[in-house]
Amino acid sequence: MGIDMKTKERRTGTVSRGIRCPIIRQGDNLAEIVANSVLEAAGSDGFTLNDRDVVAVTESVVARAQGNYAEIDAIAQDVRTKTGGSTVGVIFPILSRNRFAICLKGIATGCKKVVLMLSYPSDEVGNSLVSLDAVDQAGVNPYSDVLTLEQFRKHFGYVKHEFTGIDYIEYYSSIIRECGAEVEVVFANHAEAILDYTDTVITCDIHTRARSKRILKAAGAKIVLGLDDILNAPVNGSGYNEDYGLLGSNKATENTVKLFPHKCPEFVDDIRDRILKATGKKVEVMIYGDGAFKDPQGKIWELADPVVSPVHTDGLSGTPNELKLKYLADNDFADLNGEDLREAISNSIKTKDADLKGRMASEGTTPRQITDLLGSLCDLTSGSGDKGTPVVLVQGYFDNYTSE
């Protein structure tokens, strides 16, 4: 079949490319490395950069280049200073060796006793302690019932996580004991339940932390902290994050966490300016962490970071403003076909309102932050293993059906 090359109409839309980079070390000039890696990839793979292409850098390498690390002793000292170091309620942590286990080591090292209160049947991001079916069969109401460890084991026994094979109840308990603290485990889904055990609380939830703090304070808690209040300033020269503290941290070694990157506006601007100088094209730049999507098998919601993108250039603010093509085709232009249909839809896109919120023609489009959508795409592209592509170049994201 012949191809008419007269119009040279572009046939591709959004393209996401993982960009291979050197292994990043503390102190590296990351902005230079990222810009050069993108430019070298364009040269080697034969593509060109365009205005509004998006260069996305994973938060992990940003924090590594910054040297934003902290040891458990720094966490312990901050906990001891802010709580008094006696009996501390640690509530609603996610079930994660990578995300929370080292934080728990620091917390436990900084106090004499930990009352660990786990949400059930799953944690905030969907990691399951026990199945909903098992909860139903046991006649337990997770919205109201507070269970002791003995009661939980009686109802559900020893349950290992589907993906990791870990019994997180025993795993977290052993961490606390190994740090020299006493441990008591309870299970509940309302924050104020912890106040039957202690009035000093660290609430470890991520996206519901503001509500948990409010409820605890209203119920009479004496000291209420979130993970965002631990290491929100340096301790003996440690890393820190002034906005998120320990939230967004990852295990670096058995005694060290890598914190969420901080003070990054100059970094994303530097990459943008380097590429502008080299190519004349004004790209957008963002730092991304976890994407925001849910696994249908394990029911795990991916977003364990406090935000998808902590920092980005101004052009990535806001939400998409798009028309639903199939709605136009099935409704407004149901009587048209072929070139007439294409032209009618193209004209609708070119003349669309600046704000389509509430319009039926935009129904079913995705009303999420642009950075959340891009971050999810980038997280899936870069992966979390050995791909070696901590930078992702997204091209054509802001194009539409009329773009040439």
PDB file of N, CA and C in Angstrom, residues 97-190:
ATOM      1  N   ARG A  97       9.529  -2.637  54.028  1.00  0.00           N
ATOM      2  CA  ARG A  97      10.925  -2.734  54.468  1.00  0.00           C
ATOM      3  C   ARG A  97      11.730  -1.561  53.947  1.00  0.00           C
ATOM      4  N   ASN A  98      11.428  -1.130  52.737  1.00  0.00           N
ATOM      5  CA  ASN A  98      12.171  -0.059  52.096  1.00  0.00           C
ATOM      6  C   ASN A  98      11.793   1.310  52.648  1.00  0.00           C
ATOM      7  N   ARG A  99      10.504   1.511  52.918  1.00  0.00           N
ATOM      8  CA  ARG A  99      10.009   2.837  53.263  1.00  0.00           C
ATOM      9  C   ARG A  99       9.992   3.125  54.759  1.00  0.00           C
ATOM     10  N   PHE A 100       9.688   2.110  55.572  1.00  0.00           N
ATOM     11  CA  PHE A 100       9.447   2.425  56.978  1.00  0.00           C
ATOM     12  C   PHE A 100      10.365   1.725  57.967  1.00  0.00           C
ATOM     13  N   ALA A 101      10.932   0.609  57.606  1.00  0.00           N
ATOM     14  CA  ALA A 101      11.662  -0.194  58.585  1.00  0.00           C
ATOM     15  C   ALA A 101      12.818   0.580  59.226  1.00  0.00           C
ATOM     16  N   ILE A 102      13.592   1.327  58.429  1.00  0.00           N
ATOM     17  CA  ILE A 102      14.721   2.072  58.992  1.00  0.00           C
ATOM     18  C   ILE A 102      14.216   3.242  59.834  1.00  0.00           C
ATOM     19  N   CYS A 103      13.133   3.866  59.393  1.00  0.00           N
ATOM     20  CA  CYS A 103      12.530   4.927  60.213  1.00  0.00           C
ATOM     21  C   CYS A 103      12.116   4.375  61.568  1.00  0.00           C
ATOM     22  N   LEU A 104      11.549   3.166  61.573  1.00  0.00           N
ATOM     23  CA  LEU A 104      11.124   2.538  62.823  1.00  0.00           C
ATOM     24  C   LEU A 104      12.315   2.244  63.717  1.00  0.00           C
ATOM     25  N   LYS A 105      13.445   1.844  63.125  1.00  0.00           N
ATOM     26  CA  LYS A 105      14.651   1.626  63.922  1.00  0.00           C
ATOM     27  C   LYS A 105      15.027   2.897  64.679  1.00  0.00           C
ATOM     28  N   GLY A 106      14.989   4.028  63.974  1.00  0.00           N
ATOM     29  CA  GLY A 106      15.340   5.287  64.604  1.00  0.00           C
ATOM     30  C   GLY A 106      14.359   5.680  65.696  1.00  0.00           C
ATOM     31  N   ILE A 107      13.070   5.501  65.420  1.00  0.00           N
ATOM     32  CA  ILE A 107      12.046   5.839  66.414  1.00  0.00           C
ATOM     33  C   ILE A 107      12.200   4.975  67.659  1.00  0.00           C
ATOM     34  N   ALA A 108      12.365   3.670  67.455  1.00  0.00           N
ATOM     35  CA  ALA A 108      12.473   2.744  68.586  1.00  0.00           C
ATOM     36  C   ALA A 108      13.736   3.001  69.400  1.00  0.00           C
ATOM     37  N   THR A 109      14.809   3.390  68.723  1.00  0.00           N
ATOM     38  CA  THR A 109      16.051   3.696  69.428  1.00  0.00           C
ATOM     39  C   THR A 109      15.898   4.939  70.303  1.00  0.00           C
ATOM     40  N   GLY A 110      14.957   5.793  69.936  1.00  0.00           N
ATOM     41  CA  GLY A 110      14.771   7.044  70.655  1.00  0.00           C
ATOM     42  C   GLY A 110      13.750   7.011  71.769  1.00  0.00           C
ATOM     43  N   CYS A 111      13.210   5.843  72.115  1.00  0.00           N
ATOM     44  CA  CYS A 111      12.224   5.789  73.202  1.00  0.00           C
ATOM     45  C   CYS A 111      12.304   4.444  73.933  1.00  0.00           C
ATOM     46  N   LYS A 112      11.656   4.387  75.094  1.00  0.00           N
ATOM     47  CA  LYS A 112      11.711   3.184  75.924  1.00  0.00           C
ATOM     48  C   LYS A 112      10.681   2.142  75.520  1.00  0.00           C
ATOM     49  N   LYS A 113       9.510   2.607  75.064  1.00  0.00           N
ATOM     50  CA  LYS A 113       8.461   1.673  74.661  1.00  0.00           C
ATOM     51  C   LYS A 113       7.737   2.223  73.451  1.00  0.00           C
ATOM     52  N   VAL A 114       7.414   1.338  72.512  1.00  0.00           N
ATOM     53  CA  VAL A 114       6.613   1.688  71.345  1.00  0.00           C
ATOM     54  C   VAL A 114       5.297   0.927  71.409  1.00  0.00           C
ATOM     55  N   VAL A 115       4.196   1.677  71.379  1.00  0.00           N
ATOM     56  CA  VAL A 115       2.889   1.062  71.172  1.00  0.00           C
ATOM     57  C   VAL A 115       2.597   1.197  69.687  1.00  0.00           C
ATOM     58  N   LEU A 116       2.720   0.103  68.981  1.00  0.00           N
ATOM     59  CA  LEU A 116       2.584   0.094  67.529  1.00  0.00           C
ATOM     60  C   LEU A 116       1.135  -0.189  67.169  1.00  0.00           C
ATOM     61  N   MET A 117       0.473   0.783  66.564  1.00  0.00           N
ATOM     62  CA  MET A 117      -0.928   0.599  66.172  1.00  0.00           C
ATOM     63  C   MET A 117      -1.028   0.530  64.651  1.00  0.00           C
ATOM     64  N   LEU A 118      -1.405  -0.650  64.187  1.00  0.00           N
ATOM     65  CA  LEU A 118      -1.503  -0.900  62.756  1.00  0.00           C
ATOM     66  C   LEU A 118      -2.952  -0.821  62.307  1.00  0.00           C
ATOM     67  N   SER A 119      -3.165  -0.197  61.148  1.00  0.00           N
ATOM     68  CA  SER A 119      -4.501  -0.216  60.555  1.00  0.00           C
ATOM     69  C   SER A 119      -4.741  -1.585  59.925  1.00  0.00           C
ATOM     70  N   TYR A 120      -5.991  -1.984  59.847  1.00  0.00           N
ATOM     71  CA  TYR A 120      -6.317  -3.287  59.255  1.00  0.00           C
ATOM     72  C   TYR A 120      -7.661  -3.183  58.540  1.00  0.00           C
ATOM     73  N   PRO A 121      -7.936  -3.950  57.531  1.00  0.00           N
ATOM     74  CA  PRO A 121      -7.174  -5.101  57.033  1.00  0.00           C
ATOM     75  C   PRO A 121      -5.943  -4.740  56.202  1.00  0.00           C
ATOM     76  N   SER A 122      -5.753  -3.446  55.861  1.00  0.00           N
ATOM     77  CA  SER A 122      -4.583  -3.065  55.083  1.00  0.00           C
ATOM     78  C   SER A 122      -4.082  -1.714  55.550  1.00  0.00           C
ATOM     79  N   ASP A 123      -2.883  -1.360  55.104  1.00  0.00           N
ATOM     80  CA  ASP A 123      -2.354  -0.047  55.443  1.00  0.00           C
ATOM     81  C   ASP A 123      -2.880   0.999  54.472  1.00  0.00           C
ATOM     82  N   GLU A 124      -2.402   2.197  54.627  1.00  0.00           N
ATOM     83  CA  GLU A 124      -2.911   3.337  53.845  1.00  0.00           C
ATOM     84  C   GLU A 124      -2.743   3.165  52.344  1.00  0.00           C
ATOM     85  N   VAL A 125      -1.671   2.498  51.919  1.00  0.00           N
ATOM     86  CA  VAL A 125      -1.425   2.369  50.488  1.00  0.00           C
ATOM     87  C   VAL A 125      -1.806   0.986  49.962  1.00  0.00           C
ATOM     88  N   GLY A 126      -2.532   0.200  50.760  1.00  0.00           N
ATOM     89  CA  GLY A 126      -3.119  -1.032  50.251  1.00  0.00           C
ATOM     90  C   GLY A 126      -2.386  -2.310  50.571  1.00  0.00           C
ATOM     91  N   ASN A 127      -1.243  -2.229  51.281  1.00  0.00           N
ATOM     92  CA  ASN A 127      -0.581  -3.471  51.702  1.00  0.00           C
ATOM     93  C   ASN A 127      -1.454  -4.192  52.720  1.00  0.00           C
ATOM     94  N   SER A 128      -1.758  -5.443  52.461  1.00  0.00           N
ATOM     95  CA  SER A 128      -2.730  -6.167  53.266  1.00  0.00           C
ATOM     96  C   SER A 128      -2.089  -6.891  54.443  1.00  0.00           C
ATOM     97  N   LEU A 129      -2.671  -6.699  55.635  1.00  0.00           N
ATOM     98  CA  LEU A 129      -2.345  -7.528  56.794  1.00  0.00           C
ATOM     99  C   LEU A 129      -3.175  -8.799  56.786  1.00  0.00           C
ATOM    100  N   VAL A 130      -4.421  -8.659  56.341  1.00  0.00           N
ATOM    101  CA  VAL A 130      -5.369  -9.758  56.320  1.00  0.00           C
ATOM    102  C   VAL A 130      -6.423  -9.409  55.281  1.00  0.00           C
ATOM    103  N   SER A 131      -7.056 -10.396  54.698  1.00  0.00           N
ATOM    104  CA  SER A 131      -8.040 -10.119  53.654  1.00  0.00           C
ATOM    105  C   SER A 131      -9.359  -9.626  54.238  1.00  0.00           C
ATOM    106  N   LEU A 132     -10.082  -8.880  53.440  1.00  0.00           N
ATOM    107  CA  LEU A 132     -11.415  -8.435  53.850  1.00  0.00           C
ATOM    108  C   LEU A 132     -12.331  -9.624  54.093  1.00  0.00           C
ATOM    109  N   ASP A 133     -12.196 -10.670  53.295  1.00  0.00           N
ATOM    110  CA  ASP A 133     -13.021 -11.868  53.489  1.00  0.00           C
ATOM    111  C   ASP A 133     -12.774 -12.477  54.866  1.00  0.00           C
ATOM    112  N   ALA A 134     -11.492 -12.521  55.277  1.00  0.00           N
ATOM    113  CA  ALA A 134     -11.169 -13.073  56.593  1.00  0.00           C
ATOM    114  C   ALA A 134     -11.749 -12.211  57.702  1.00  0.00           C
ATOM    115  N   VAL A 135     -11.728 -10.895  57.523  1.00  0.00           N
ATOM    116  CA  VAL A 135     -12.319  -9.990  58.505  1.00  0.00           C
ATOM    117  C   VAL A 135     -13.828 -10.236  58.608  1.00  0.00           C
ATOM    118  N   ASP A 136     -14.482 -10.396  57.459  1.00  0.00           N
ATOM    119  CA  ASP A 136     -15.923 -10.671  57.458  1.00  0.00           C
ATOM    120  C   ASP A 136     -16.240 -11.986  58.163  1.00  0.00           C
ATOM    121  N   GLN A 137     -15.452 -13.004  57.838  1.00  0.00           N
ATOM    122  CA  GLN A 137     -15.692 -14.332  58.422  1.00  0.00           C
ATOM    123  C   GLN A 137     -15.477 -14.337  59.934  1.00  0.00           C
ATOM    124  N   ALA A 138     -14.574 -13.471  60.402  1.00  0.00           N
ATOM    125  CA  ALA A 138     -14.302 -13.405  61.835  1.00  0.00           C
ATOM    126  C   ALA A 138     -15.349 -12.586  62.580  1.00  0.00           C
ATOM    127  N   GLY A 139     -16.221 -11.910  61.842  1.00  0.00           N
ATOM    128  CA  GLY A 139     -17.236 -11.075  62.479  1.00  0.00           C
ATOM    129  C   GLY A 139     -16.661  -9.834  63.133  1.00  0.00           C
ATOM    130  N   VAL A 140     -15.508  -9.378  62.627  1.00  0.00           N
ATOM    131  CA  VAL A 140     -14.838  -8.195  63.179  1.00  0.00           C
ATOM    132  C   VAL A 140     -15.248  -6.966  62.373  1.00  0.00           C
ATOM    133  N   ASN A 141     -15.467  -5.862  63.061  1.00  0.00           N
ATOM    134  CA  ASN A 141     -15.787  -4.598  62.402  1.00  0.00           C
ATOM    135  C   ASN A 141     -14.540  -3.712  62.435  1.00  0.00           C
ATOM    136  N   PRO A 142     -13.815  -3.584  61.313  1.00  0.00           N
ATOM    137  CA  PRO A 142     -12.563  -2.825  61.333  1.00  0.00           C
ATOM    138  C   PRO A 142     -12.771  -1.327  61.559  1.00  0.00           C
ATOM    139  N   TYR A 143     -14.000  -0.855  61.391  1.00  0.00           N
ATOM    140  CA  TYR A 143     -14.264   0.575  61.587  1.00  0.00           C
ATOM    141  C   TYR A 143     -14.403   0.931  63.064  1.00  0.00           C
ATOM    142  N   SER A 144     -14.679  -0.070  63.900  1.00  0.00           N
ATOM    143  CA  SER A 144     -14.886   0.232  65.313  1.00  0.00           C
ATOM    144  C   SER A 144     -14.060  -0.629  66.256  1.00  0.00           C
ATOM    145  N   ASP A 145     -13.720  -1.837  65.868  1.00  0.00           N
ATOM    146  CA  ASP A 145     -13.089  -2.772  66.800  1.00  0.00           C
ATOM    147  C   ASP A 145     -11.586  -2.514  66.941  1.00  0.00           C
ATOM    148  N   VAL A 146     -11.144  -2.430  68.174  1.00  0.00           N
ATOM    149  CA  VAL A 146      -9.723  -2.344  68.498  1.00  0.00           C
ATOM    150  C   VAL A 146      -9.283  -3.726  68.971  1.00  0.00           C
ATOM    151  N   LEU A 147      -8.263  -4.279  68.327  1.00  0.00           N
ATOM    152  CA  LEU A 147      -7.813  -5.639  68.637  1.00  0.00           C
ATOM    153  C   LEU A 147      -6.431  -5.611  69.273  1.00  0.00           C
ATOM    154  N   THR A 148      -6.239  -6.432  70.281  1.00  0.00           N
ATOM    155  CA  THR A 148      -4.899  -6.671  70.805  1.00  0.00           C
ATOM    156  C   THR A 148      -4.190  -7.649  69.879  1.00  0.00           C
ATOM    157  N   LEU A 149      -2.892  -7.813  70.080  1.00  0.00           N
ATOM    158  CA  LEU A 149      -2.140  -8.774  69.278  1.00  0.00           C
ATOM    159  C   LEU A 149      -2.706 -10.175  69.474  1.00  0.00           C
ATOM    160  N   GLU A 150      -3.031 -10.527  70.718  1.00  0.00           N
ATOM    161  CA  GLU A 150      -3.578 -11.853  70.997  1.00  0.00           C
ATOM    162  C   GLU A 150      -4.894 -12.062  70.263  1.00  0.00           C
ATOM    163  N   GLN A 151      -5.757 -11.064  70.265  1.00  0.00           N
ATOM    164  CA  GLN A 151      -7.043 -11.183  69.569  1.00  0.00           C
ATOM    165  C   GLN A 151      -6.841 -11.299  68.061  1.00  0.00           C
ATOM    166  N   PHE A 152      -5.910 -10.496  67.528  1.00  0.00           N
ATOM    167  CA  PHE A 152      -5.647 -10.547  66.088  1.00  0.00           C
ATOM    168  C   PHE A 152      -5.158 -11.932  65.683  1.00  0.00           C
ATOM    169  N   ARG A 153      -4.202 -12.483  66.445  1.00  0.00           N
ATOM    170  CA  ARG A 153      -3.662 -13.802  66.113  1.00  0.00           C
ATOM    171  C   ARG A 153      -4.741 -14.880  66.242  1.00  0.00           C
ATOM    172  N   LYS A 154      -5.625 -14.726  67.233  1.00  0.00           N
ATOM    173  CA  LYS A 154      -6.695 -15.708  67.421  1.00  0.00           C
ATOM    174  C   LYS A 154      -7.625 -15.727  66.215  1.00  0.00           C
ATOM    175  N   HIS A 155      -7.935 -14.542  65.693  1.00  0.00           N
ATOM    176  CA  HIS A 155      -8.850 -14.455  64.555  1.00  0.00           C
ATOM    177  C   HIS A 155      -8.175 -14.850  63.237  1.00  0.00           C
ATOM    178  N   PHE A 156      -6.930 -14.396  63.043  1.00  0.00           N
ATOM    179  CA  PHE A 156      -6.344 -14.450  61.699  1.00  0.00           C
ATOM    180  C   PHE A 156      -5.037 -15.231  61.603  1.00  0.00           C
ATOM    181  N   GLY A 157      -4.462 -15.583  62.735  1.00  0.00           N
ATOM    182  CA  GLY A 157      -3.216 -16.337  62.706  1.00  0.00           C
ATOM    183  C   GLY A 157      -2.049 -15.503  62.214  1.00  0.00           C
ATOM    184  N   TYR A 158      -1.077 -16.171  61.593  1.00  0.00           N
ATOM    185  CA  TYR A 158       0.135 -15.522  61.092  1.00  0.00           C
ATOM    186  C   TYR A 158       0.006 -15.415  59.575  1.00  0.00           C
ATOM    187  N   VAL A 159      -0.146 -14.197  59.094  1.00  0.00           N
ATOM    188  CA  VAL A 159      -0.385 -13.970  57.668  1.00  0.00           C
ATOM    189  C   VAL A 159       0.817 -13.261  57.060  1.00  0.00           C
ATOM    190  N   LYS A 160       1.337 -13.806  55.975  1.00  0.00           N
ATOM    191  CA  LYS A 160       2.479 -13.201  55.296  1.00  0.00           C
ATOM    192  C   LYS A 160       2.000 -12.377  54.101  1.00  0.00           C
ATOM    193  N   HIS A 161       2.716 -11.287  53.851  1.00  0.00           N
ATOM    194  CA  HIS A 161       2.383 -10.398  52.746  1.00  0.00           C
ATOM    195  C   HIS A 161       2.483 -11.148  51.424  1.00  0.00           C
ATOM    196  N   GLU A 162       1.530 -10.921  50.554  1.00  0.00           N
ATOM    197  CA  GLU A 162       1.436 -11.666  49.289  1.00  0.00           C
ATOM    198  C   GLU A 162       2.694 -11.532  48.438  1.00  0.00           C
ATOM    199  N   PHE A 163       3.280 -10.348  48.395  1.00  0.00           N
ATOM    200  CA  PHE A 163       4.422 -10.116  47.509  1.00  0.00           C
ATOM    201  C   PHE A 163       5.765 -10.333  48.202  1.00  0.00           C
ATOM    202  N   THR A 164       5.883  -9.921  49.452  1.00  0.00           N
ATOM    203  CA  THR A 164       7.185  -9.966  50.125  1.00  0.00           C
ATOM    204  C   THR A 164       7.402 -11.212  50.958  1.00  0.00           C
ATOM    205  N   GLY A 165       6.320 -11.914  51.312  1.00  0.00           N
ATOM    206  CA  GLY A 165       6.441 -13.086  52.161  1.00  0.00           C
ATOM    207  C   GLY A 165       6.797 -12.754  53.603  1.00  0.00           C
ATOM    208  N   ILE A 166       6.536 -11.509  54.009  1.00  0.00           N
ATOM    209  CA  ILE A 166       6.891 -11.037  55.349  1.00  0.00           C
ATOM    210  C   ILE A 166       5.641 -10.976  56.232  1.00  0.00           C
ATOM    211  N   ASP A 167       5.772 -11.444  57.467  1.00  0.00           N
ATOM    212  CA  ASP A 167       4.762 -11.177  58.491  1.00  0.00           C
ATOM    213  C   ASP A 167       5.174  -9.850  59.130  1.00  0.00           C
ATOM    214  N   TYR A 168       4.533  -8.775  58.702  1.00  0.00           N
ATOM    215  CA  TYR A 168       4.980  -7.446  59.122  1.00  0.00           C
ATOM    216  C   TYR A 168       4.744  -7.187  60.604  1.00  0.00           C
ATOM    217  N   ILE A 169       3.809  -7.871  61.208  1.00  0.00           N
ATOM    218  CA  ILE A 169       3.583  -7.700  62.648  1.00  0.00           C
ATOM    219  C   ILE A 169       4.817  -8.161  63.413  1.00  0.00           C
ATOM    220  N   GLU A 170       5.273  -9.348  63.111  1.00  0.00           N
ATOM    221  CA  GLU A 170       6.460  -9.866  63.779  1.00  0.00           C
ATOM    222  C   GLU A 170       7.714  -9.112  63.343  1.00  0.00           C
ATOM    223  N   TYR A 171       7.791  -8.756  62.080  1.00  0.00           N
ATOM    224  CA  TYR A 171       8.966  -8.044  61.565  1.00  0.00           C
ATOM    225  C   TYR A 171       9.152  -6.708  62.273  1.00  0.00           C
ATOM    226  N   TYR A 172       8.093  -5.899  62.345  1.00  0.00           N
ATOM    227  CA  TYR A 172       8.202  -4.599  63.011  1.00  0.00           C
ATOM    228  C   TYR A 172       8.431  -4.771  64.513  1.00  0.00           C
ATOM    229  N   SER A 173       7.793  -5.768  65.121  1.00  0.00           N
ATOM    230  CA  SER A 173       7.990  -6.008  66.547  1.00  0.00           C
ATOM    231  C   SER A 173       9.443  -6.370  66.852  1.00  0.00           C
ATOM    232  N   SER A 174      10.030  -7.183  65.984  1.00  0.00           N
ATOM    233  CA  SER A 174      11.423  -7.600  66.209  1.00  0.00           C
ATOM    234  C   SER A 174      12.377  -6.422  66.048  1.00  0.00           C
ATOM    235  N   ILE A 175      12.090  -5.529  65.112  1.00  0.00           N
ATOM    236  CA  ILE A 175      12.917  -4.333  64.949  1.00  0.00           C
ATOM    237  C   ILE A 175      12.910  -3.510  66.237  1.00  0.00           C
ATOM    238  N   ILE A 176      11.736  -3.313  66.794  1.00  0.00           N
ATOM    239  CA  ILE A 176      11.610  -2.503  68.016  1.00  0.00           C
ATOM    240  C   ILE A 176      12.365  -3.145  69.166  1.00  0.00           C
ATOM    241  N   ARG A 177      12.202  -4.458  69.333  1.00  0.00           N
ATOM    242  CA  ARG A 177      12.889  -5.145  70.427  1.00  0.00           C
ATOM    243  C   ARG A 177      14.406  -5.100  70.248  1.00  0.00           C
ATOM    244  N   GLU A 178      14.869  -5.277  69.012  1.00  0.00           N
ATOM    245  CA  GLU A 178      16.310  -5.263  68.747  1.00  0.00           C
ATOM    246  C   GLU A 178      16.936  -3.899  69.031  1.00  0.00           C
ATOM    247  N   CYS A 179      16.112  -2.845  68.989  1.00  0.00           N
ATOM    248  CA  CYS A 179      16.601  -1.498  69.290  1.00  0.00           C
ATOM    249  C   CYS A 179      16.559  -1.193  70.783  1.00  0.00           C
ATOM    250  N   GLY A 180      16.162  -2.174  71.579  1.00  0.00           N
ATOM    251  CA  GLY A 180      16.186  -2.023  73.013  1.00  0.00           C
ATOM    252  C   GLY A 180      14.924  -1.460  73.622  1.00  0.00           C
ATOM    253  N   ALA A 181      13.864  -1.357  72.842  1.00  0.00           N
ATOM    254  CA  ALA A 181      12.599  -0.822  73.353  1.00  0.00           C
ATOM    255  C   ALA A 181      11.588  -1.946  73.565  1.00  0.00           C
ATOM    256  N   GLU A 182      10.681  -1.695  74.468  1.00  0.00           N
ATOM    257  CA  GLU A 182       9.558  -2.605  74.669  1.00  0.00           C
ATOM    258  C   GLU A 182       8.534  -2.349  73.575  1.00  0.00           C
ATOM    259  N   VAL A 183       7.768  -3.372  73.203  1.00  0.00           N
ATOM    260  CA  VAL A 183       6.775  -3.200  72.148  1.00  0.00           C
ATOM    261  C   VAL A 183       5.437  -3.789  72.569  1.00  0.00           C
ATOM    262  N   GLU A 184       4.380  -3.083  72.237  1.00  0.00           N
ATOM    263  CA  GLU A 184       3.012  -3.571  72.369  1.00  0.00           C
ATOM    264  C   GLU A 184       2.312  -3.264  71.053  1.00  0.00           C
ATOM    265  N   VAL A 185       1.609  -4.251  70.494  1.00  0.00           N
ATOM    266  CA  VAL A 185       0.962  -4.082  69.189  1.00  0.00           C
ATOM    267  C   VAL A 185      -0.547  -4.112  69.354  1.00  0.00           C
ATOM    268  N   VAL A 186      -1.214  -3.141  68.750  1.00  0.00           N
ATOM    269  CA  VAL A 186      -2.674  -3.116  68.705  1.00  0.00           C
ATOM    270  C   VAL A 186      -3.105  -2.811  67.281  1.00  0.00           C
ATOM    271  N   PHE A 187      -4.388  -3.023  67.013  1.00  0.00           N
ATOM    272  CA  PHE A 187      -4.909  -2.862  65.663  1.00  0.00           C
ATOM    273  C   PHE A 187      -6.178  -2.015  65.724  1.00  0.00           C
ATOM    274  N   ALA A 188      -6.202  -0.917  64.991  1.00  0.00           N
ATOM    275  CA  ALA A 188      -7.368  -0.034  64.988  1.00  0.00           C
ATOM    276  C   ALA A 188      -7.288   0.884  63.786  1.00  0.00           C
ATOM    277  N   ASN A 189      -8.425   1.497  63.459  1.00  0.00           N
ATOM    278  CA  ASN A 189      -8.494   2.402  62.310  1.00  0.00           C
ATOM    279  C   ASN A 189      -8.932   3.815  62.671  1.00  0.00           C
ATOM    280  N   HIS A 190      -9.065   4.102  63.954  1.00  0.00           N
ATOM    281  CA  HIS A 190      -9.337   5.484  64.357  1.00  0.00           C
ATOM    282  C   HIS A 190      -8.221   5.926  65.291  1.00  0.00           C
TER     283      HIS A 190
END
